[in-house]
Structures are given as structure tokens and as C-alpha cells.
XYZ file of C-alpha atoms in Angstrom:
392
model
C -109.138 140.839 24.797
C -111.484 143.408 24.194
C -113.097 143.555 27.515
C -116.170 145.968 27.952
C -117.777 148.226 25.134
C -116.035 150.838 25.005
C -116.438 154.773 23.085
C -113.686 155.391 20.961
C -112.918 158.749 19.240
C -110.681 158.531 15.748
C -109.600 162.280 14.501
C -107.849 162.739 10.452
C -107.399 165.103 8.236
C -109.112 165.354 5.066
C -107.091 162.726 2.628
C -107.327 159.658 1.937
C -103.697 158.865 3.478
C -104.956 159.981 7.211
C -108.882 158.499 6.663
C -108.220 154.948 5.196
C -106.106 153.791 7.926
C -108.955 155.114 10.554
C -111.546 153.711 8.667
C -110.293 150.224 8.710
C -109.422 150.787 12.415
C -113.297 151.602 12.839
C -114.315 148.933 10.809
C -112.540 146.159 13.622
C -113.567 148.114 16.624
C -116.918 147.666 15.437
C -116.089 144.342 15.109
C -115.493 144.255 18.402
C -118.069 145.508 20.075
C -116.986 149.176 20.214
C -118.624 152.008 19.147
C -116.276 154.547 16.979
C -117.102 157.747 16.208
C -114.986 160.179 13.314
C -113.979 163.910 13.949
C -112.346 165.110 10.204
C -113.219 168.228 7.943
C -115.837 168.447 5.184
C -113.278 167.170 3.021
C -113.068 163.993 4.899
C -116.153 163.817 5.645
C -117.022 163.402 1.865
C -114.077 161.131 1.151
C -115.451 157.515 0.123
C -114.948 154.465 1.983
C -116.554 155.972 5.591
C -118.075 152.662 7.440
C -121.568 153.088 8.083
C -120.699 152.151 11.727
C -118.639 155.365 11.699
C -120.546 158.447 12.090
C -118.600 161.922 11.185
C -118.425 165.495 13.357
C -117.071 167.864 11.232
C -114.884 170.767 13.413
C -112.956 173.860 12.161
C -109.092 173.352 12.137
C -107.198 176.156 11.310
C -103.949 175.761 8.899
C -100.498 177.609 9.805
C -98.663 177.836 6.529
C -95.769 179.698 5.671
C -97.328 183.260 6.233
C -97.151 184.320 10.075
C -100.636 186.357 9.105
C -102.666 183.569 8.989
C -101.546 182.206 12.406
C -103.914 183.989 13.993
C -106.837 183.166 12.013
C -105.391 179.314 12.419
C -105.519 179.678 16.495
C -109.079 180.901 16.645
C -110.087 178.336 14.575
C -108.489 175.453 16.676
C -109.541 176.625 19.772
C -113.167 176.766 18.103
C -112.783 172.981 16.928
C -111.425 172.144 20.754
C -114.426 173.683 22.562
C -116.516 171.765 20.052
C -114.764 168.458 20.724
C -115.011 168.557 24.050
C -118.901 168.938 23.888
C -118.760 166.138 21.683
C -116.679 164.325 24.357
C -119.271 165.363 27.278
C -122.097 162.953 25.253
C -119.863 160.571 23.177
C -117.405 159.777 26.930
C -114.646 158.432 24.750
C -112.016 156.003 26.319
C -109.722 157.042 24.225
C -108.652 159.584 21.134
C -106.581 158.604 18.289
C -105.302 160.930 15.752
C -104.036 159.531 12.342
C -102.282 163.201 11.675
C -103.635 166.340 9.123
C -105.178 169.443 11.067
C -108.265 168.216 11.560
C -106.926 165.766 14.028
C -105.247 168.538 16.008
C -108.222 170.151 17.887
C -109.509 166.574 19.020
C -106.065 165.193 20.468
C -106.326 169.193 22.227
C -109.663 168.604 24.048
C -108.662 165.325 24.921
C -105.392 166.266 26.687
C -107.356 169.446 28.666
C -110.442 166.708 29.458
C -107.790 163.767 30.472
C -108.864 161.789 28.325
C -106.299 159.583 27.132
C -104.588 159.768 23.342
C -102.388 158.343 21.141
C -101.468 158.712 17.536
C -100.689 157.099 14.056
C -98.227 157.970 11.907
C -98.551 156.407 8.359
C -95.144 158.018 6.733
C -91.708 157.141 7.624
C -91.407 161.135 8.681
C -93.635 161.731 12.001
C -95.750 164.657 10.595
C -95.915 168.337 12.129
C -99.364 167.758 13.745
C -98.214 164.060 15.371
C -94.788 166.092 16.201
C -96.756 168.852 17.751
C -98.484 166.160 19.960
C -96.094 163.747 20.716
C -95.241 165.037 24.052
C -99.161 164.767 25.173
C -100.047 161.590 24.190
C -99.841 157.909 25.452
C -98.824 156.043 22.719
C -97.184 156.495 19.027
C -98.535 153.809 16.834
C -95.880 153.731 13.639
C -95.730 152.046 9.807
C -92.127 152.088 9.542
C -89.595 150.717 11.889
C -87.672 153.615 11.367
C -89.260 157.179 11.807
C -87.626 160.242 10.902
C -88.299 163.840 12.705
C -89.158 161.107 16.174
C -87.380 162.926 18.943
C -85.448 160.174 21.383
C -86.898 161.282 24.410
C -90.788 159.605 23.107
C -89.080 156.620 21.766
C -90.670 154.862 24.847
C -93.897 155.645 23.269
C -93.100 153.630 20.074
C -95.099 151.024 18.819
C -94.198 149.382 15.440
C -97.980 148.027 14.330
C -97.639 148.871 10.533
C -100.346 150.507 8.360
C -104.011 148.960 8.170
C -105.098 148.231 4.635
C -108.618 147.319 3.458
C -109.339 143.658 3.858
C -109.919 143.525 -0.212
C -106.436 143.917 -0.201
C -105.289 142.171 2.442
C -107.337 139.327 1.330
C -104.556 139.215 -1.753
C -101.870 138.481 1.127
C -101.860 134.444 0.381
C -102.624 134.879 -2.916
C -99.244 133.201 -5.549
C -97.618 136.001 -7.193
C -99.167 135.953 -10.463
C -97.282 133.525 -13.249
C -94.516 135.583 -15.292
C -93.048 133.227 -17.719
C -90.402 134.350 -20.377
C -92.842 134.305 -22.856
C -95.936 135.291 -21.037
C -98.088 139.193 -20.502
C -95.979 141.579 -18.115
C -98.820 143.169 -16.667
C -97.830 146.933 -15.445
C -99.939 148.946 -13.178
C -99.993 152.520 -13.309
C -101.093 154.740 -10.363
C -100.388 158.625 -9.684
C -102.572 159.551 -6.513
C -103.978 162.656 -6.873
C -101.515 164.596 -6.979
C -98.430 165.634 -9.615
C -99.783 162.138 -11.965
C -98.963 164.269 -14.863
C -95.331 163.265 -15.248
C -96.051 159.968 -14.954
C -98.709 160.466 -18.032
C -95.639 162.300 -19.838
C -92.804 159.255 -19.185
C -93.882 156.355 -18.121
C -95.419 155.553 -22.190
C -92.176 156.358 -23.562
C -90.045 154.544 -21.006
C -91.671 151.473 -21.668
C -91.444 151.725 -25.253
C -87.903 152.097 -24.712
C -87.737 148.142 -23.285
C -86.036 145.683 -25.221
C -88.041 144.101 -27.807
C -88.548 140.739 -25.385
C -90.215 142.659 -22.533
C -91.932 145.642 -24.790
C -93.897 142.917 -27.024
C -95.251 141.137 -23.557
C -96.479 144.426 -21.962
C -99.966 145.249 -20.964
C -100.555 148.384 -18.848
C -103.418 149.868 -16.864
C -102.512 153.267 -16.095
C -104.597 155.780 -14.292
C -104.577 159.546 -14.986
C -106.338 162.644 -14.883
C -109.015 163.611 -17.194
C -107.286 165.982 -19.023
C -104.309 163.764 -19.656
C -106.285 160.781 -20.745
C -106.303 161.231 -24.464
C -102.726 162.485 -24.781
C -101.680 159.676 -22.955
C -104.070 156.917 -24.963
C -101.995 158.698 -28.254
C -98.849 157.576 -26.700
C -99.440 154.262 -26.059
C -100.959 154.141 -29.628
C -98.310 155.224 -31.264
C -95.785 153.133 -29.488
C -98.206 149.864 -30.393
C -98.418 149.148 -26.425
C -101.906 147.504 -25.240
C -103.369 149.716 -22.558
C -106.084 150.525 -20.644
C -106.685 153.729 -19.533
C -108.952 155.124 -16.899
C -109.335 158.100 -14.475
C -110.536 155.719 -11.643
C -110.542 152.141 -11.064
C -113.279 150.841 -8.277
C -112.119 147.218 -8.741
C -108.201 148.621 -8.000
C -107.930 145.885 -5.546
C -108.141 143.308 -8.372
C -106.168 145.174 -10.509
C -103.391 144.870 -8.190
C -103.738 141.499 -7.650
C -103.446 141.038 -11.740
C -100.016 143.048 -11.594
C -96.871 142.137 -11.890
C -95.193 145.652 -11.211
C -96.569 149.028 -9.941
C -94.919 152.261 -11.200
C -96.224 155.248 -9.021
C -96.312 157.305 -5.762
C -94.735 156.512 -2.556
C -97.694 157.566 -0.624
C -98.312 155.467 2.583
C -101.456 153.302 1.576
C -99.875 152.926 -1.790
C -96.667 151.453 -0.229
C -98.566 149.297 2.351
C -100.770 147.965 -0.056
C -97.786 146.908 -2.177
C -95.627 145.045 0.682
C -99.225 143.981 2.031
C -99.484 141.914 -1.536
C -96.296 141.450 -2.788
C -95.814 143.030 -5.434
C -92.427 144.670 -6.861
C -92.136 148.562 -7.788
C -90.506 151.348 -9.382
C -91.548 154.326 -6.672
C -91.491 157.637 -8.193
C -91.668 160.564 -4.531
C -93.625 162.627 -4.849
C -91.230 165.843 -4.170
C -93.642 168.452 -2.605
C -94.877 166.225 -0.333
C -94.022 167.638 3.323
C -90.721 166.992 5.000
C -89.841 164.434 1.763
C -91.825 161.638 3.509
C -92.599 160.448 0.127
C -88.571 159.554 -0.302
C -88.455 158.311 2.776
C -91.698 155.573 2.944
C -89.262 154.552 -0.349
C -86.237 153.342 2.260
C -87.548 150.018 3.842
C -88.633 148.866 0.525
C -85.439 149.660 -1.224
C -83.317 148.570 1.264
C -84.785 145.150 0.694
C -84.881 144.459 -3.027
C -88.542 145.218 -3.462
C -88.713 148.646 -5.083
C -86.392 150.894 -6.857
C -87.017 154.054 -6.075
C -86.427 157.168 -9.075
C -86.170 160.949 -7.820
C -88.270 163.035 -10.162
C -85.912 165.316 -11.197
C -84.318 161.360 -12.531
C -87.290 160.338 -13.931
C -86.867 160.226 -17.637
C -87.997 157.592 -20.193
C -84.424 156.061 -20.616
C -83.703 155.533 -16.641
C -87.594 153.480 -16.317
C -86.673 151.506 -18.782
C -83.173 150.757 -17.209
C -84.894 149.980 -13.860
C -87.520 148.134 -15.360
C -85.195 146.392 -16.988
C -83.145 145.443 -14.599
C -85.967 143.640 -12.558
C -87.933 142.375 -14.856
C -85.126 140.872 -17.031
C -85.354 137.228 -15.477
C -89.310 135.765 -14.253
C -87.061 134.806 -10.664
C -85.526 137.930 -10.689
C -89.095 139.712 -10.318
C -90.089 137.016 -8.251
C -87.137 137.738 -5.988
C -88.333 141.278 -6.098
C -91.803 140.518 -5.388
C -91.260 138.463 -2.033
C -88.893 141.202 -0.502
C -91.931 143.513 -1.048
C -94.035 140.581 0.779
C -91.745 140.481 3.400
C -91.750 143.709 4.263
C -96.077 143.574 4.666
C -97.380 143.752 8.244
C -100.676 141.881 7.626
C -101.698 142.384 11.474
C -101.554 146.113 11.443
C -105.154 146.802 12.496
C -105.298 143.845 14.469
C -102.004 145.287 16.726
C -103.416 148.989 16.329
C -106.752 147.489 17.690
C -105.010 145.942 20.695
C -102.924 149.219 21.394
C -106.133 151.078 21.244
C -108.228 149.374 23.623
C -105.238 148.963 25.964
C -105.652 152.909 26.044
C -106.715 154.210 29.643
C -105.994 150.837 31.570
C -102.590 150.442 33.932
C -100.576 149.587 31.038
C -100.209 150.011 27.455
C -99.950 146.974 25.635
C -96.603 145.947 25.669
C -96.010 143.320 22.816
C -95.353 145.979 20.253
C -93.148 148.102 21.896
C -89.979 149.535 19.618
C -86.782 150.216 21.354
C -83.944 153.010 20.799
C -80.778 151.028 18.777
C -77.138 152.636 18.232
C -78.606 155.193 15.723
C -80.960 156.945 18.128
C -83.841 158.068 15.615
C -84.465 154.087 14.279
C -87.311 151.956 15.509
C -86.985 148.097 15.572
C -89.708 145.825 16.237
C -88.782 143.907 20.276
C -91.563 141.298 19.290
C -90.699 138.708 17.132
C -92.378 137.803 14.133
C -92.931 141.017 13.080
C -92.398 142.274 9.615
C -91.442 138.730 9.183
């Protein structure tokens, strides 16, 4: 369905959350013919995982935190990045902009509302962030992970369309993969991830809460845990002195395998982290993180939670003695994790970048694509998939 070549613009700010989602949405419009081209910040720009078929612009986006001083000094600096963009848009003739949220984006989706140039944007939290929020009015199209969005005023609900969040195809790959064997006698493989950010309590608890697992579980239990360097030996000295097998590591390239290996995750609720787990299957004990803006952390928690999937510990909860009662309670049976495991599954939308692909190049024709579309239920602020299949 992809029709002519086509230019296509993708805008993200700096992390890893915003740029992994465009950079597997690059990777199949390459695929396709299309020629994609990435406007971020140096940060981005230096983030690993770019596609070679995705060329970066780096453009000044001003910040607007807390202090009303800086606003000023934010302004000029978008404005800057919007005159730039729409140079880049004189050469590049984009059919169409899409921002995956973070300032960066927000000069882009700018110059391609003043050139008419049409837009659209992905949200990978359960929370619509404040740069998506800012823009929702201007664009075509919100693309969304979660079928329900908080901060999603009701008048763009008719812009809503449920696609999910694209994951690398290393992952995805795992998708049809068994869920490995747990036996009541085999290795309960944990994996232990903390993002970049606030790892440290999970360095501090998470050795102590699994040494606080009945003897059954606790003598089965090999961990891979990553943390930051200047945790790493405190945290090798726990797991010593608790007599707990683990490997330790500041960062795993092969992390894709490593998942596969796992049977439970213990970590952040950051969006790729919780859309690689439902893309694989694979059960959880989420730990938001609590600074993260507007809560989204708690709130990417919700549709795996609500399912079985994950249980989901505020950090102010998260002590040795309540891990262990969570782990505990679904790891106590091999079906019961099982159980666990397929909720997670089910809640996986394995055709994200395929459906964010179609949206995309649907951009700037009569009609957005249609088979996506979420409509407004009872509740006013929740999403539901109208196709079905979906999240199935």
C-alpha cells in the first residue's frame, strides 16, 4: 500500500524512549521505499541504534521548566530550530512530519504546521506528554501505545489511533518463541533492569528481597541484574553474601537474548521496557519510576496490571519484604507464572510499526487510514481499539 516514494520527516527528543520507536519506524519506511530523515538534539543524535538509512539534523529546542526566566531563552531557541526546519523542509519536501514527543520534536511539528505540511504524533506513555499535548490541536493524527491515554482532551479523540509501540525486530523476533520451561525444580531465571535513571534502589532491594524467598524458590534463582558503575561492587557483595548466583553488568548488548532467557523482569515502567515485555511475554514486578513527568511511569503499569501480567510496587513500597511477597505470589506455582506470562503476551501489539507505517503514509492523502481508529466509550478519556484483532 505504499504507493509512490515518498520524504518523510521523524522529530524526538534526546532519549532512548522518544528515538527507539522512530528508529524502527525508519527502519520499515526504508523498507518501503521511503526515504526518512531524523530531526533530534546532539543527545539523540549520539544515542545508539540510529539506522544508517536515517540521517540526523540536529536543531536548537529550547526547555521551559519550572522557572518563568528561562521562558524566554526557551522561545528564541524554538523559533531558531523552526526557521531551521523549514529550510530543511524547502530541500528534504517531506510528505509528512511525525513527532515521537521530547523538545526536540517541538520546533519540527512548528514548521510543519506554518509550511502545511501535514503532522501527526506518537505517544509512547499511557500520559500524552506536554510537547504531544501542546500539539495535539495542529496535527492530523495521534498514533497511541495504550488504549487508554491520560491528559487526551475529548475533543481530539477523533484523532486516535491505537497502533501500539514499535520494538526492535530482535525482540519481536522472541514473539513465537515458548515461554521458557519453569519446572518446580528447575533455574528461576530473574532479570534485572533499572534504565538510566534512579537504578540505585533497585541495587539496594532487589538482593535482599530475593534472599528473603522461601527456601524452594531462593535455591533455584539465577539473576542478571544491571546497574551503574558505582553500584556494581556493592551490589556483587550482596548477592555474595546471600549465596545467590548472579551476573552483574553495567550494560548488556545481547539484552534481547537475555530477555528471552527470563522468566521474570523486575524494573522500570518505561515505555520500551513495558512493550518489550508484553511484546515477549514475559511476567513482571514494575517498580515507577516516581519523577518521571505527569506519573506516566504508574500509569504504562495499568494495562499490564489490570490483566495479571505485572504487579506493579510504588517506590515509596518497595522494600525487600513486599518483592519477595509479590514474587512470591507469582512465582509460587510453574502455571501460575505461566498464567502471568501469557496475560503479558496478550497484551503485545506485534504490528505496531507495521500499523504506524500505514498511518504514516496515509498522511497527506483524502483520508487517514481508518482501520485503527479508537473511539470515545462511557469514560470519556479511554481509548479502545474499533478494529478487531487488536491487542488480541
Amino acid at each position: 500500500m505504499s504507493g509512490a516514494n515518498k520524504h518523510f520527516v521523524l522529530a524526538a527528543g534526546g532519549t532512548g524512549g522518544h528515538l527507539i520507536p522512530a528508529f524502527v519506524l525508519a527502519t520499515e519506511l526504508d523498507r518501503r521505499g521511503h526515504h526518512v530523515a531524523l530531526i533530534t538534539d546532539e543527545r539523540g543524535a549520539n544515542i545508539p541504534g540510529k539506522p544508517d538509512c536515517l540521517p540526523a539534523h540536529i536543531l536548537p529546542a529550547g526547555r521551559f521548566g519550572k522557572n518563568p526566566l528561562n521562558w524566554v531563552k526557551g522561545v528564541r531557541a524554538v523559533l531558531q530550530g523552526r526557521k531551521m526546519a523549514l529550510r530543511l523542509f524547502e530541500s528534504f519536501e517531506p510528505s509528512a512530519v511525525i513527532g515521537f514527543g521530547g523538545y526536540p520534536a517541538l520546533p519540527a511539528l512548528l514548521a510543519s504546521t506554518s509550511a502545511e505540511i501535514p503532522s501527526l504524533v506518537h505517544e509512547q506513555n499511557a500520559v500524552l506528554g506536554r510537547v504531544n499535548r501542546l500539539l495535539a490541536g495542529r496535527v492530523q493524527a495521534i498514533a497511541t501505545a495504550y488504549p487508554e491515554i491520560n491528559r487526551l482532551k475529548a475533543k481530539h479523540l477523533d484523532k486516535v489511533h491505537l497502533v501500539g509501540n514499535p520494538v526492535r525486530d530482535g525482540v519481536l523476533g522472541l514473539r513465537d518463541e515458548p515461554f521458557p520451561a519453569f519446572t518446580e525444580d528447575g533455574l528461576l531465571r530473574v532479570l534485572v533492569t533499572g534504565g538510566s535513571q534512579g537504578a540505585r534502589i533497585l541495587s539496594e532491594v532487589v538482593p535482599d528481597g530475593l534472599a528473603m524467598l522461601q527456601p524452594a524458590l531462593r535455591s533455584r534463582l539465577q539473576v542478571t541484574q544491571q546497574c551503574r558503575p558505582e553500584d556494581l561492587d556493592a551490589v556483587r557483595e550482596r548477592y555474595r553474601n546471600h549465596d545467590i548466583p548472579a551476573e552483574l553488568g553495567t550494560y548488556f548488548e545481547d539484552m534481547a537474548a537475555r530477555l528471552a532467557d527470563a522468566h521474570l523482569f523486575i524494573g522500570r515502567a518505561g515505555a520500551s521496557t513495558v512493550a518489550e515485555l508484553t511484546a515477549v511475554g514475559r511476567p513482571a514486578v514494575l517498580v515507577p519510576l516516581p519523577i518521571a513527568t505527569d506519573d506516566h511511569q504508574t500509569a504504562n503499569t495499568r494495562e499490564m496490571t489490570k490483566t495479571g501480567g505485572a504487579r506493579a510496587i510504588k517506590q515509596t513500597h518497595f522494600t525487600a519484604k513486599e518483592l519477595a511477597k509479590q514474587i512470591q505470589a507469582m512465582a509460587q506455582r510453574p502455571e501460575t507464572l505461566a498464567t502471568a506470562a501469557h496475560a503479558a503476551w496478550n497484551c503485545g501489539r506485534p504490528n505496531a510499526v507495521k500499523d504506524l507505517a500505514d498511518l504514516v503514509e496515509s498522511a497527506g492523502g483524502a483520508d487517514l487510514m481508518d482501520v485503527i481508529r479508537s473511539s470515545e466509550t462511557d469514560k470519556g478519556a479511554k481509548m479502545v481499539a474499533a478494529t478487531a484483532g487488536i491487542g488480541a
